Amino acid sequence: MAEETSWYKDAVIYELSVRGFYDADGDGGGEFRGLTLKLDYLAELGVNALWLLPFYPSPLRDDGYDISDYTNIHPAYGTLDDFKMFLDEAHRRGLRVITELVLNHTSEQHPWFLEARSSRQNPRRDWYVWSDTTDRYKRARIIFSDTELSNWAWDPVSESYYWHRFFSHQPDLNYDNPAVREAMWEVMRFWLEMGVDGMRLDAVPYLVERESTSCENLPETHDVLKSLRARADRSFPGKLLLAEANQWPRDVAAYFGAGDECQMAFHFPLMPRMFMAVRLEDRKPIVEILQSTPAIPDSCQWGLFLRNHDELTLEMVTDEERDYLRDEFARERRALLNLGIRRRLAPLMEGDRRRIELMNGLLLSLPGTPILYYGDEIGMGDNIYLGDRNGVRTPMQWNGGWNAGFSAADPERLYAPVISNPVYGYQAINVDSQRRYSHSLLSWMKQAIRIRQSTRVFGRGSMEVLDPLNHRVFAFLRELGEEKILVVSNLASQAQAAELDLRRWKGSVPIEMSGGSLFPPITERPYLLTLGPYQFYWFNLRRL
Ligand code: NOJ
């Protein structure tokens, strides 16, 4: 396949909130002009694609996932011209841009919904899903279980119930209606034509409802996506569709189709198991989930992540695993939300630099495309005293000055308070200070990303898991053509030794990739490695 159209395989994606990144006009929230001023920072970090959280007009009751106009910019974030300027400047720096396509639902403020609810005879009525009772689709679970009691909400205007899988102010669109499918294609076309490089498809499993099913992952839903993909390919080849489907591996893999649906999908089940493995000091959870992950079409790629703008979701684990993860990672019960944990990476790792590096090391070397969450590259903290998921969406910490260098506004005016506690506060954790010394987390991240980007093996290579006796050590081989990379990680808090069976690569010499040191050549004998607490190595295996 053409390299150009599979660019996402070589990408390191950076997820960010326009509102949270940089406030150039001093009104207390970021905007496109501010973000554009920070593009050099992102290019310098070494990422090559940006995923932007929703920036469309919206009442912002779900941080913009409640859209009231799909083809415009929220006035607080600027104008379409500002967006175009940002897009050009990003492209000029080699940064691709991925935007959000929220297919499943609109805001209740969207003109479509206002029309649809205005009377039962309105021509738009059938754009949403209505019922006279709450008895339909009983088998569908409630996703926002801390807020919603039912997937039906009463509309006093038209005196009937409408269907919603998320907040009750987010009515689901009716994908059985061809006009809805057409309208969403028009939305997609609008942004692809403007030049965005890909779209994250929000909440895709829930597009279609059918009686006596869970209303998730239905064949009709896949048909909708396949048709969007075919149309995108026809008019805009090389644009990425990234599925957000929080499902078990087999069900997520279905979103790749036969290479004719989404090119990428987030690996939701792997993520919590990376946290579990480091906590249990055992590779088993990761190895098991990789083993139960089906092979995917050649053109497709997993999206890997540690944290994002939502709670660390624990939907794709067993009840026992969930109890364990909650006990270990959310001892403070305020950190729990819905089924997950609303914390950022650094606090989850108790601020332990070695564990933060190890987790990022896994993220950058396992098969797939890594997706970093803004602020995690400097080890930002969170604020579990803010409601919903707002505690992991606080302003980016640029320096130790006024409002963390994020905004010139009065602090009271900020869309969310900056983190200011003594451990993770902006005086301690910020970009400027971490830029100034070469052993900061930021400098380490830059180097790790640079190594990842120095070869295509990580993004495109095969994966073989090794099986050393010491199960605290997780070792695997990535291979692409002649290139071979050996990754060995110590998941434990104590130093470990492991003997690896590397006979197949006899005669090769492991070269440690961060410093270039040569390790002893591989022979017939078990290859002995010792690793400090949470230490990991990336080796290039070379025949000298
Ligand atoms: C998934 C998004 O990641 C989340 O932030 C949002 O609340 C729901 N979809 C509903 O749109």
XYZ file of C-alpha atoms and ligand atoms in Angstrom:
555
model
C 0.000 0.000 0.000
C 1.181 3.489 -0.801
C 3.131 4.924 2.126
C 1.444 8.262 1.649
C -2.059 6.907 2.204
C -1.004 4.888 5.242
C 0.727 7.814 6.988
C -1.148 7.035 10.195
C 1.026 3.964 10.695
C 4.076 6.169 11.162
C 2.296 8.761 13.240
C 2.705 9.797 16.829
C -0.573 11.514 17.611
C -1.034 14.261 20.195
C -4.531 14.795 21.543
C -5.370 18.298 22.689
C -8.160 20.614 23.671
C -8.211 23.936 21.819
C -9.794 25.517 24.873
C -7.133 24.169 27.183
C -3.999 24.807 25.163
C -3.217 28.498 24.916
C -5.306 31.639 25.403
C -3.878 34.324 23.123
C -6.681 36.852 23.517
C -6.876 36.799 27.286
C -10.533 35.834 27.662
C -9.811 32.873 29.908
C -9.952 30.058 27.342
C -7.750 28.915 24.472
C -8.589 29.426 20.808
C -7.182 28.583 17.377
C -4.968 31.655 17.260
C -3.401 30.588 20.533
C -2.955 27.011 19.405
C -1.290 28.210 16.196
C 1.280 30.078 18.290
C 2.170 26.824 20.035
C 2.659 24.682 16.939
C 6.424 25.026 17.146
C 6.310 23.451 20.579
C 4.421 20.462 19.173
C 6.728 20.102 16.184
C 9.690 20.253 18.546
C 8.164 17.536 20.714
C 8.338 15.323 17.645
C 4.703 14.347 17.230
C 3.428 14.454 13.663
C -0.337 14.438 14.005
C -2.737 16.388 16.203
C -6.151 15.187 17.290
C -8.347 18.080 18.284
C -11.222 17.672 20.720
C -14.527 19.122 19.434
C -14.348 22.832 18.619
C -17.774 23.365 17.044
C -20.584 25.623 18.244
C -22.019 23.916 21.279
C -23.661 24.665 24.623
C -20.586 22.870 26.054
C -22.484 20.632 28.391
C -20.318 17.701 27.299
C -17.238 19.763 26.498
C -18.291 20.145 22.869
C -19.431 16.573 22.169
C -22.864 18.186 22.215
C -22.740 19.927 18.839
C -25.254 22.536 17.724
C -23.620 23.336 14.361
C -21.336 20.828 12.638
C -19.752 23.125 10.092
C -18.607 26.063 12.124
C -16.261 27.019 14.929
C -17.348 27.799 18.470
C -17.078 31.597 18.691
C -14.946 31.293 21.809
C -12.335 29.370 19.766
C -12.278 31.698 16.759
C -13.573 31.612 13.200
C -13.351 29.315 10.206
C -10.574 31.571 8.906
C -8.652 31.083 12.139
C -9.104 27.352 11.708
C -7.822 27.450 8.128
C -4.833 29.467 9.203
C -4.123 26.931 11.949
C -4.470 24.048 9.483
C -2.040 25.641 7.013
C 0.475 26.365 9.714
C 0.195 22.821 11.085
C 0.692 21.346 7.621
C 3.649 23.628 6.992
C 5.318 21.990 10.003
C 4.502 18.477 8.853
C 1.728 18.054 11.414
C -1.447 16.327 10.211
C -4.742 17.263 11.769
C -7.466 14.888 12.945
C -10.828 16.358 13.946
C -13.895 14.960 15.646
C -16.932 13.639 13.842
C -19.684 13.120 16.380
C -22.032 10.893 14.420
C -24.209 9.365 17.075
C -25.899 12.387 18.590
C -26.303 16.143 18.460
C -26.939 18.711 21.146
C -30.582 19.233 22.037
C -29.854 22.797 20.885
C -29.094 21.694 17.320
C -31.642 23.209 14.878
C -32.372 19.663 13.625
C -33.532 18.634 17.062
C -35.407 21.872 17.704
C -37.341 21.211 14.518
C -37.787 17.524 15.220
C -39.283 18.127 18.636
C -41.441 21.054 17.517
C -44.254 18.732 16.410
C -44.830 15.095 15.602
C -45.551 16.090 12.004
C -42.353 18.029 11.453
C -40.397 16.707 8.436
C -37.300 16.414 10.648
C -39.143 14.361 13.217
C -37.672 11.149 11.930
C -34.088 12.398 12.232
C -34.142 11.285 15.859
C -35.436 8.216 17.665
C -38.812 8.661 19.370
C -41.158 6.528 21.411
C -44.384 6.842 23.376
C -43.040 4.566 26.085
C -39.694 3.753 27.624
C -40.126 0.052 26.901
C -38.130 -0.135 23.701
C -34.459 -1.225 23.504
C -34.394 -2.381 27.116
C -31.229 -4.364 26.582
C -29.070 -1.316 25.885
C -26.850 -0.456 28.853
C -26.534 3.027 30.341
C -23.101 4.487 29.644
C -23.061 7.604 31.824
C -24.248 5.597 34.780
C -23.403 8.305 37.330
C -25.744 10.806 35.660
C -28.418 9.019 33.659
C -31.096 6.580 34.815
C -32.502 5.745 31.396
C -31.610 5.967 27.720
C -34.998 7.611 27.139
C -35.762 11.231 28.017
C -39.123 12.942 28.059
C -39.645 15.768 25.619
C -42.355 18.028 27.016
C -42.716 19.868 23.702
C -43.824 16.952 21.542
C -44.866 14.877 24.542
C -42.895 11.781 23.761
C -39.610 10.139 24.664
C -36.389 10.448 22.667
C -33.444 8.063 22.689
C -29.992 9.073 23.970
C -26.984 6.861 24.759
C -25.090 9.619 26.545
C -26.380 12.682 28.406
C -30.102 13.378 28.051
C -29.212 16.658 26.332
C -27.602 14.617 23.525
C -30.415 13.036 21.462
C -29.284 10.192 19.192
C -29.675 10.649 15.456
C -31.711 8.064 13.569
C -29.418 6.261 11.127
C -32.318 4.357 9.634
C -33.166 7.621 7.951
C -31.155 8.068 4.719
C -31.395 11.855 5.079
C -29.383 11.631 8.323
C -26.695 9.556 6.649
C -26.558 12.043 3.826
C -26.321 14.992 6.209
C -23.430 13.427 8.100
C -21.595 12.684 4.894
C -21.987 16.370 4.019
C -20.399 17.250 7.367
C -17.530 14.919 6.695
C -17.086 16.279 3.191
C -17.034 19.838 4.515
C -14.014 19.175 6.759
C -12.151 16.825 4.439
C -12.482 19.349 1.649
C -11.059 22.008 3.900
C -8.000 19.832 4.278
C -8.211 17.962 7.554
C -6.289 14.691 7.348
C -8.545 12.444 9.316
C -11.489 12.195 11.618
C -12.062 10.463 14.920
C -15.497 8.905 14.784
C -17.013 9.389 18.206
C -19.126 6.696 19.849
C -19.515 4.587 16.708
C -20.966 1.378 18.202
C -24.277 3.047 18.984
C -25.429 4.433 15.636
C -28.273 1.989 15.032
C -30.851 0.518 17.442
C -32.615 -2.834 17.087
C -35.067 -4.486 19.450
C -33.769 -7.351 21.645
C -30.122 -6.450 21.067
C -27.603 -4.455 23.080
C -27.903 -1.827 20.319
C -24.111 -1.945 19.964
C -21.960 -3.051 17.002
C -24.942 -3.961 14.840
C -24.361 -4.933 11.196
C -26.413 -1.910 10.142
C -23.985 0.329 12.056
C -21.066 -1.179 10.152
C -22.937 -0.545 6.897
C -23.209 3.152 7.734
C -19.476 3.355 8.383
C -18.508 1.386 5.293
C -20.518 3.698 3.152
C -18.908 6.793 4.708
C -15.487 5.262 4.125
C -16.256 4.433 0.495
C -17.391 7.973 -0.138
C -14.376 9.427 1.634
C -12.010 7.205 -0.362
C -13.629 8.161 -3.621
C -13.365 11.902 -3.106
C -10.466 12.212 -0.671
C -8.084 9.242 -0.772
C -5.732 8.898 2.180
C -7.971 10.425 4.821
C -7.985 8.563 8.100
C -11.041 7.312 9.943
C -10.333 6.461 13.570
C -13.056 4.558 15.407
C -13.868 5.189 19.029
C -15.432 1.868 19.957
C -15.007 0.963 23.605
C -15.485 -2.772 23.058
C -13.760 -6.158 23.375
C -10.975 -6.850 20.858
C -13.098 -8.924 18.488
C -15.862 -6.331 18.434
C -13.435 -3.431 17.969
C -11.638 -5.286 15.186
C -14.953 -5.427 13.332
C -14.609 -1.658 12.819
C -11.697 -2.320 10.455
C -14.071 -4.356 8.272
C -12.083 -6.032 5.549
C -9.934 -2.928 5.314
C -12.989 -1.078 4.038
C -14.248 0.548 7.227
C -12.001 2.504 9.630
C -8.225 2.416 9.169
C -7.675 2.856 12.882
C -9.483 1.990 16.114
C -8.461 2.609 19.713
C -7.355 -0.520 21.550
C -9.564 0.002 24.606
C -8.986 -3.412 26.236
C -5.193 -3.097 26.136
C -5.049 0.232 27.961
C -6.261 -0.792 31.452
C -4.156 -3.943 31.228
C -1.004 -1.904 30.863
C -1.848 -0.243 34.172
C -2.687 -3.606 35.664
C 0.560 -5.209 34.522
C 2.672 -2.497 36.123
C 0.673 -2.698 39.340
C 0.755 -6.491 39.502
C 4.382 -6.469 38.334
C 3.473 -9.192 35.881
C 3.300 -9.235 32.085
C 0.335 -11.592 31.995
C -2.526 -9.082 31.531
C -0.800 -7.501 28.517
C 0.262 -10.785 26.957
C -3.196 -12.293 27.343
C -5.010 -9.385 25.753
C -2.532 -9.266 22.871
C -3.110 -12.972 22.343
C -6.846 -12.475 22.169
C -6.519 -9.564 19.781
C -7.339 -10.764 16.272
C -5.082 -10.040 13.324
C -6.244 -6.968 11.446
C -6.192 -6.068 7.735
C -2.869 -4.857 6.367
C -3.970 -1.313 5.849
C -5.240 -1.021 9.428
C -3.662 0.025 12.685
C -4.446 0.008 16.394
C -4.528 3.332 18.200
C -2.733 2.960 21.532
C -3.168 5.303 24.463
C -2.606 5.550 28.177
C -4.845 8.462 29.027
C -7.234 10.762 27.233
C -9.816 13.445 27.976
C -12.240 10.931 29.537
C -11.993 8.889 32.688
C -9.642 5.899 32.465
C -12.399 3.621 31.352
C -12.735 0.231 33.007
C -15.482 -1.121 30.816
C -13.278 -3.627 29.016
C -12.122 -5.564 32.072
C -13.764 -8.260 34.165
C -15.549 -7.338 37.411
C -12.625 -8.663 39.430
C -10.086 -6.752 37.400
C -12.167 -3.596 37.797
C -12.275 -3.995 41.570
C -8.538 -4.477 41.620
C -7.810 -1.451 39.441
C -10.178 0.743 41.428
C -8.617 -0.334 44.698
C -5.106 0.198 43.461
C -5.526 3.373 41.412
C -8.459 5.164 43.040
C -7.937 4.827 46.730
C -9.401 8.303 46.915
C -12.985 7.502 45.974
C -13.574 10.940 44.469
C -11.360 9.795 41.622
C -14.041 7.339 40.454
C -16.421 8.312 37.673
C -18.955 6.081 35.924
C -17.040 2.821 35.562
C -13.626 4.465 35.471
C -11.007 6.643 37.139
C -10.667 10.340 36.367
C -6.954 10.835 36.801
C -4.022 11.751 34.616
C -1.029 9.522 34.008
C 1.428 11.107 36.454
C -0.841 10.906 39.544
C -1.822 7.350 38.552
C 1.881 6.508 38.646
C 2.187 8.316 42.020
C 4.500 10.778 40.356
C 7.102 8.034 39.914
C 9.241 9.101 36.985
C 10.454 5.549 36.329
C 6.923 4.209 36.015
C 5.842 7.142 33.839
C 8.751 6.395 31.504
C 8.031 2.680 31.494
C 4.374 3.221 30.578
C 5.366 5.604 27.800
C 8.035 3.161 26.678
C 5.358 0.493 26.260
C 3.009 2.936 24.554
C 5.681 3.859 22.025
C 6.861 0.328 21.260
C 3.801 -1.943 21.233
C 2.191 -2.550 17.819
C 0.059 0.410 16.856
C 0.133 4.177 16.686
C 0.681 5.932 20.025
C -1.612 8.748 21.075
C -0.360 11.114 23.761
C -2.641 13.291 25.845
C -1.691 16.953 26.181
C 0.164 17.775 29.360
C 1.165 14.167 30.041
C 4.491 14.835 28.333
C 5.400 17.094 31.255
C 3.688 14.954 33.891
C 0.779 17.291 34.579
C -1.537 16.492 37.478
C -5.322 16.583 37.728
C -8.052 18.018 39.941
C -10.563 15.449 41.133
C -12.563 18.183 42.868
C -13.809 19.512 39.535
C -16.994 17.857 38.265
C -17.356 15.162 35.610
C -14.097 14.763 33.633
C -13.055 18.390 33.924
C -10.224 17.566 36.296
C -8.146 16.071 33.464
C -8.912 18.995 31.129
C -7.283 21.879 32.992
C -5.123 24.529 31.256
C -1.784 23.512 29.797
C 1.081 24.539 32.071
C 3.504 26.593 30.014
C 5.525 28.329 32.709
C 5.673 29.195 36.391
C 4.103 32.647 35.950
C 0.590 34.107 35.876
C -2.006 31.370 35.180
C 0.790 28.966 34.268
C 1.526 31.117 31.208
C -1.749 29.883 29.726
C -3.720 33.118 29.833
C -3.433 36.780 30.806
C -6.999 36.782 32.143
C -7.848 37.173 35.803
C -7.603 33.708 37.317
C -11.309 33.758 38.193
C -12.109 34.020 34.507
C -10.289 30.891 33.378
C -12.543 28.159 31.971
C -11.014 25.911 34.645
C -8.526 26.616 37.418
C -4.900 25.752 36.732
C -3.409 22.970 38.830
C -1.647 24.671 41.708
C -0.846 22.094 44.380
C 2.784 21.803 45.520
C 3.407 18.524 43.680
C 1.808 19.009 40.256
C 1.156 22.761 40.325
C 2.393 24.951 37.506
C 5.276 26.334 39.521
C 6.683 22.811 39.778
C 5.475 21.285 36.495
C 5.662 23.421 33.368
C 7.056 23.418 29.843
C 9.533 26.255 30.303
C 11.344 24.714 33.233
C 11.420 21.274 31.592
C 12.820 22.732 28.417
C 15.761 24.033 30.363
C 17.279 20.769 31.467
C 18.081 17.672 29.508
C 16.916 15.143 32.098
C 13.381 16.510 32.463
C 10.416 14.316 31.560
C 9.783 16.553 28.553
C 13.337 16.054 27.280
C 13.025 12.331 27.880
C 9.752 12.209 25.948
C 11.320 14.082 23.042
C 14.127 11.601 22.898
C 11.812 8.597 23.155
C 9.611 9.962 20.365
C 12.688 10.664 18.255
C 13.883 7.073 18.650
C 10.439 5.742 17.853
C 10.386 7.884 14.710
C 13.889 6.859 13.635
C 12.538 3.588 12.250
C 9.326 2.275 10.774
C 9.518 -0.959 12.721
C 7.463 0.306 15.659
C 4.600 1.473 13.466
C 4.641 -1.282 10.873
C 6.598 -4.259 12.149
C 5.401 -7.666 13.301
C 5.365 -8.571 16.974
C 6.621 -11.680 18.711
C 6.261 -12.039 22.460
C 9.095 -13.867 24.248
C 8.495 -16.094 27.194
C 11.238 -15.735 29.810
C 10.725 -17.584 33.086
C 10.735 -14.366 35.035
C 7.212 -13.114 34.454
C 8.019 -9.669 35.829
C 9.924 -9.087 32.626
C 8.015 -8.383 29.435
C 10.082 -8.910 26.297
C 9.068 -8.818 22.666
C 10.503 -8.483 19.213
C 9.368 -6.121 16.499
C 10.492 -6.949 12.996
C 10.145 -5.303 9.590
C 12.186 -6.584 6.675
C 15.790 -6.680 7.811
C 15.168 -4.520 10.845
C 14.665 -6.068 14.248
C 14.020 -4.372 17.564
C 14.035 -6.134 20.892
C 12.074 -4.492 23.705
C 12.680 -5.685 27.249
C 10.817 -4.113 30.171
C 10.966 -4.732 33.881
C 7.432 -4.233 35.182
C 8.563 -4.574 38.793
C 9.638 -2.165 41.507
C 12.673 -4.350 42.271
C 15.652 -5.091 40.054
C 15.191 -8.222 37.940
C 17.217 -10.592 35.847
C 15.832 -12.561 32.931
C 17.184 -15.116 30.502
C 15.875 -14.667 27.003
C 15.830 -17.314 24.327
C 17.256 -15.331 21.412
C 18.815 -18.269 19.556
C 17.005 -17.384 16.372
C 18.982 -14.158 16.199
C 22.308 -15.794 16.961
C 25.227 -13.737 15.741
C 23.382 -10.428 16.081
C 24.523 -7.741 18.432
C 21.969 -5.787 20.504
C 22.594 -2.068 20.250
C 20.850 -0.054 22.922
C 18.883 2.567 21.025
C 19.058 5.590 23.337
C 22.838 5.617 23.682
C 24.131 3.324 20.967
C 26.076 1.023 23.320
C 26.871 -2.454 22.087
C 25.738 -5.343 24.282
C 27.302 -8.827 24.150
C 26.524 -10.724 20.940
C 23.682 -13.233 20.908
C 24.772 -16.856 21.033
C 23.141 -20.266 21.417
C 23.025 -19.726 25.155
C 20.195 -17.990 27.066
C 20.752 -14.244 26.867
C 21.035 -12.794 30.345
C 19.781 -9.280 31.030
C 19.493 -7.429 34.287
C 17.182 -4.496 34.694
C 16.737 -1.940 37.463
C 13.300 -1.151 38.917
C 10.848 -0.322 36.079
C 13.742 -0.126 33.661
C 13.367 -0.948 30.008
C 15.595 -1.322 26.966
C 15.032 -0.934 23.262
C 17.699 -2.799 21.293
C 18.400 -2.779 17.614
C 19.564 -6.279 16.672
C 22.320 -5.887 14.104
C 24.552 -8.322 12.308
C 28.003 -6.779 12.547
C -16.958 9.843 23.796
C -16.142 11.037 24.165
O -14.810 10.654 24.285
C -16.692 11.597 25.455
O -15.897 12.640 25.935
C -18.112 12.041 25.229
O -18.672 12.482 26.447
C -18.949 10.903 24.659
N -18.311 10.248 23.568
C -20.287 11.413 24.179
O -20.100 12.165 23.005
